[in-house]
PDB file of C-alpha atoms in Angstrom:
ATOM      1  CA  UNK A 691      21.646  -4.852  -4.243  1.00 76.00           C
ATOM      2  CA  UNK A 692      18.030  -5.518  -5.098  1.00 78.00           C
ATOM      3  CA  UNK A 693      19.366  -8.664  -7.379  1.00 80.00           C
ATOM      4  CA  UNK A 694      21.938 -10.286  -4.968  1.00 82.00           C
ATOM      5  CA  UNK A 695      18.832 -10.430  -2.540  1.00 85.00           C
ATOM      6  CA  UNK A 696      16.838 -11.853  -5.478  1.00 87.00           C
ATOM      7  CA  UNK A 697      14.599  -8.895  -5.065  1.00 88.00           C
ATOM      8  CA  UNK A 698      12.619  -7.654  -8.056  1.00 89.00           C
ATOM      9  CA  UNK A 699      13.169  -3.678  -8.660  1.00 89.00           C
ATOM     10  CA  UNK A 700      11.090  -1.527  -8.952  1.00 90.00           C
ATOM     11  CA  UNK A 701      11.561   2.236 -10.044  1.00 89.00           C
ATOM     12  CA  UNK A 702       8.813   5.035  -9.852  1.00 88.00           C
ATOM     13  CA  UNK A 703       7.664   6.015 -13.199  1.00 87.00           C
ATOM     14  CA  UNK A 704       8.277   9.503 -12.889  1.00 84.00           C
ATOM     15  CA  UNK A 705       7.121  12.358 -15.773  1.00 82.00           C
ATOM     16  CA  UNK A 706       6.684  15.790 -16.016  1.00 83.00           C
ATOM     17  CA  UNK A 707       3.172  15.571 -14.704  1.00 86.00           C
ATOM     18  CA  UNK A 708       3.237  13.144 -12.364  1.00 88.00           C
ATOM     19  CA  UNK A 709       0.698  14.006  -9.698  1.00 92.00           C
ATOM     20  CA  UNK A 710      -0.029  12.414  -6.453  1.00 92.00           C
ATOM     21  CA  UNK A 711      -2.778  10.481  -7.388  1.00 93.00           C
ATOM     22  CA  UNK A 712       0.383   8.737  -9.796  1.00 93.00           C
ATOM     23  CA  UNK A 713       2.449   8.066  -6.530  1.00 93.00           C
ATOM     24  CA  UNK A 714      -0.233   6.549  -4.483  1.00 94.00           C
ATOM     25  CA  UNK A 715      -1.209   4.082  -7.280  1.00 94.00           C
ATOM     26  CA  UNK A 716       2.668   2.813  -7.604  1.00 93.00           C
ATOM     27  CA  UNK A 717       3.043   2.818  -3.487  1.00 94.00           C
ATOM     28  CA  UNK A 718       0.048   1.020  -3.581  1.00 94.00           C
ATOM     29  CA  UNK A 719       1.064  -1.395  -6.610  1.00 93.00           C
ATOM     30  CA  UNK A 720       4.223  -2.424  -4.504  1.00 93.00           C
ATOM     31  CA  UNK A 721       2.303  -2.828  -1.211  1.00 91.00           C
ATOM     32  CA  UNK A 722      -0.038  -5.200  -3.176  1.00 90.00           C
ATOM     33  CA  UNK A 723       2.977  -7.222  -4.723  1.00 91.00           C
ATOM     34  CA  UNK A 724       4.850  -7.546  -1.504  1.00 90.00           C
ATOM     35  CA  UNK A 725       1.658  -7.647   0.771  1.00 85.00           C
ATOM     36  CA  UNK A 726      -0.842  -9.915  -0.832  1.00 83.00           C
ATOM     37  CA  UNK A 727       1.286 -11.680  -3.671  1.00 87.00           C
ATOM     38  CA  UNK A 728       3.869 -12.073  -1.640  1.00 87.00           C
ATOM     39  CA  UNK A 729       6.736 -11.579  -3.735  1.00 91.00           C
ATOM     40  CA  UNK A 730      10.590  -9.623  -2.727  1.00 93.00           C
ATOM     41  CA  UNK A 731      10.230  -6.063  -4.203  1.00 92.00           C
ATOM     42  CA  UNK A 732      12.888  -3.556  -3.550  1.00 91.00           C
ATOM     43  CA  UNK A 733      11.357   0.314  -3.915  1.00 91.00           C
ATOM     44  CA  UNK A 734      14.128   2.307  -5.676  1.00 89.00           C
ATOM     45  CA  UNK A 735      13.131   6.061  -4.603  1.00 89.00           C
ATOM     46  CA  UNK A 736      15.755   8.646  -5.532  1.00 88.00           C
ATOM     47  CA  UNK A 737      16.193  12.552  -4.539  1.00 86.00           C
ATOM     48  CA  UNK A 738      15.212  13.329  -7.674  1.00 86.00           C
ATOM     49  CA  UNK A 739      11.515  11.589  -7.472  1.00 87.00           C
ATOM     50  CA  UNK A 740      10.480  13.171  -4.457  1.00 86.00           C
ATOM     51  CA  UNK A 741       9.170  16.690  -5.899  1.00 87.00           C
ATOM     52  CA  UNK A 742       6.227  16.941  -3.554  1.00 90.00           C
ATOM     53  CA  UNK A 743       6.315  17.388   0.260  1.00 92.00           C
ATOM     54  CA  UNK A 744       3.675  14.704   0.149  1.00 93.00           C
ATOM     55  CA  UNK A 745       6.081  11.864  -1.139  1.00 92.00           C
ATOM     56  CA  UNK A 746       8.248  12.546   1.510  1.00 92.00           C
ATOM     57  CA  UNK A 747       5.810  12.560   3.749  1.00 94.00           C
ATOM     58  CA  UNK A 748       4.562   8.992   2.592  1.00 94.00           C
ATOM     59  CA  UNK A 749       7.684   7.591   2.300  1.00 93.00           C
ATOM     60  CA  UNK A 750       8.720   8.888   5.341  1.00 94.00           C
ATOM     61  CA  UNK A 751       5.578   6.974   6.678  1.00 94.00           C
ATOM     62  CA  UNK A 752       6.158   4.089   5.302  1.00 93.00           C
ATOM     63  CA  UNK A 753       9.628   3.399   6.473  1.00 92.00           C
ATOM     64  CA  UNK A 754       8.955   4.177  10.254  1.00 95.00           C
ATOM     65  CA  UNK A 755       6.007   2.290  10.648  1.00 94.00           C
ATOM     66  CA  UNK A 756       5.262   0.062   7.359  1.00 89.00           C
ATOM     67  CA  UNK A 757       2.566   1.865   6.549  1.00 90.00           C
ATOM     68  CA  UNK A 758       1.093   4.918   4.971  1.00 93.00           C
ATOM     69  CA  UNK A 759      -2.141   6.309   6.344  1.00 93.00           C
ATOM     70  CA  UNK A 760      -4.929   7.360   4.008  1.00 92.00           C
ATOM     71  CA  UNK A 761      -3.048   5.357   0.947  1.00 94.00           C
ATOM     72  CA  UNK A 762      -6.320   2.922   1.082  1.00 93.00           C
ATOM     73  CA  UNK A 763     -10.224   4.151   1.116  1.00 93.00           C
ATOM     74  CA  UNK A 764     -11.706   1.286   4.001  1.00 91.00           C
ATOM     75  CA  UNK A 765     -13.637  -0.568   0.886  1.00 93.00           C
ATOM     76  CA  UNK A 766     -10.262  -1.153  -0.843  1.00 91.00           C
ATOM     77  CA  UNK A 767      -8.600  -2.022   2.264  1.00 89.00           C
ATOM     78  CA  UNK A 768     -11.432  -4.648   2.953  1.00 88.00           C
ATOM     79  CA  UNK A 769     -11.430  -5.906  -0.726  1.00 89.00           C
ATOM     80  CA  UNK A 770      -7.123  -6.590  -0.109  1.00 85.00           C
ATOM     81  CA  UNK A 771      -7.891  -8.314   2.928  1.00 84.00           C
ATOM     82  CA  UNK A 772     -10.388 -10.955   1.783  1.00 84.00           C
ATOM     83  CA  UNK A 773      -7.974 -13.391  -0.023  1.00 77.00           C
ATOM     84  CA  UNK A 774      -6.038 -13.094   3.112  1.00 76.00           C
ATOM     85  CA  UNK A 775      -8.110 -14.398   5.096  1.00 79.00           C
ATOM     86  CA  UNK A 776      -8.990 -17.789   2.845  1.00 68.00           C
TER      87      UNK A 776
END
C-alpha cells in the first residue's frame, strides 16, 4: 500500500530490549520526516510491536488526534518549530 501511494515505509526497529525511550525517538523520527521535511511516510505498526501499554497508548493518541502528548520537552518543540516559521 505504502508504495502505490508513493509513501516511504517505515517499520519500528523492534529488539529484545527495546524500551520506551526507543519508541518515542522513532515516533518522533517520523513526526519530524512527515512534519518538518515534509515527506509521505507510512508508519507500519504491527500486534507484535506493541509490548507496552504505553505504545498503545501513544499510538492510540496519535491516530485520534495527530498527536501524542508529552512525546516533545517545550525546548525541542520550540527548536522544530523555528524553520517553520522562516
Amino acid at each position: 500500500c505504502c508504495s502505490m501511494l508513493r509513501m516511504v515505509p517505515y517499520q519500528l526497529s523492534m529488539t529484545k530490549d527495546y524500551t520506551l525511550k526507543a519508541f518515542k525517538l522513532e515516533l518522533k523520527h517520523v513526526l519530524h520526516t512527515a512534519g518538518i521535511q515534509n515527506e509521505d511516510i507510512c508508519l507500519i505498526v504491527e500486534d507484535h510491536n506493541l509490548v507496552r501499554p504505553e505504545f498503545i497508548e501513544m499510538i492510540n493518541s496519535l491516530l485520534a488526534s495527530g498527536e501524542v502528548p508529552g512525546l516533545y520537552t517545550s525546548e525541542e518543540l520550540n527548536a522544530l518549530l523555528v524553520p517553520l516559521q522562516e
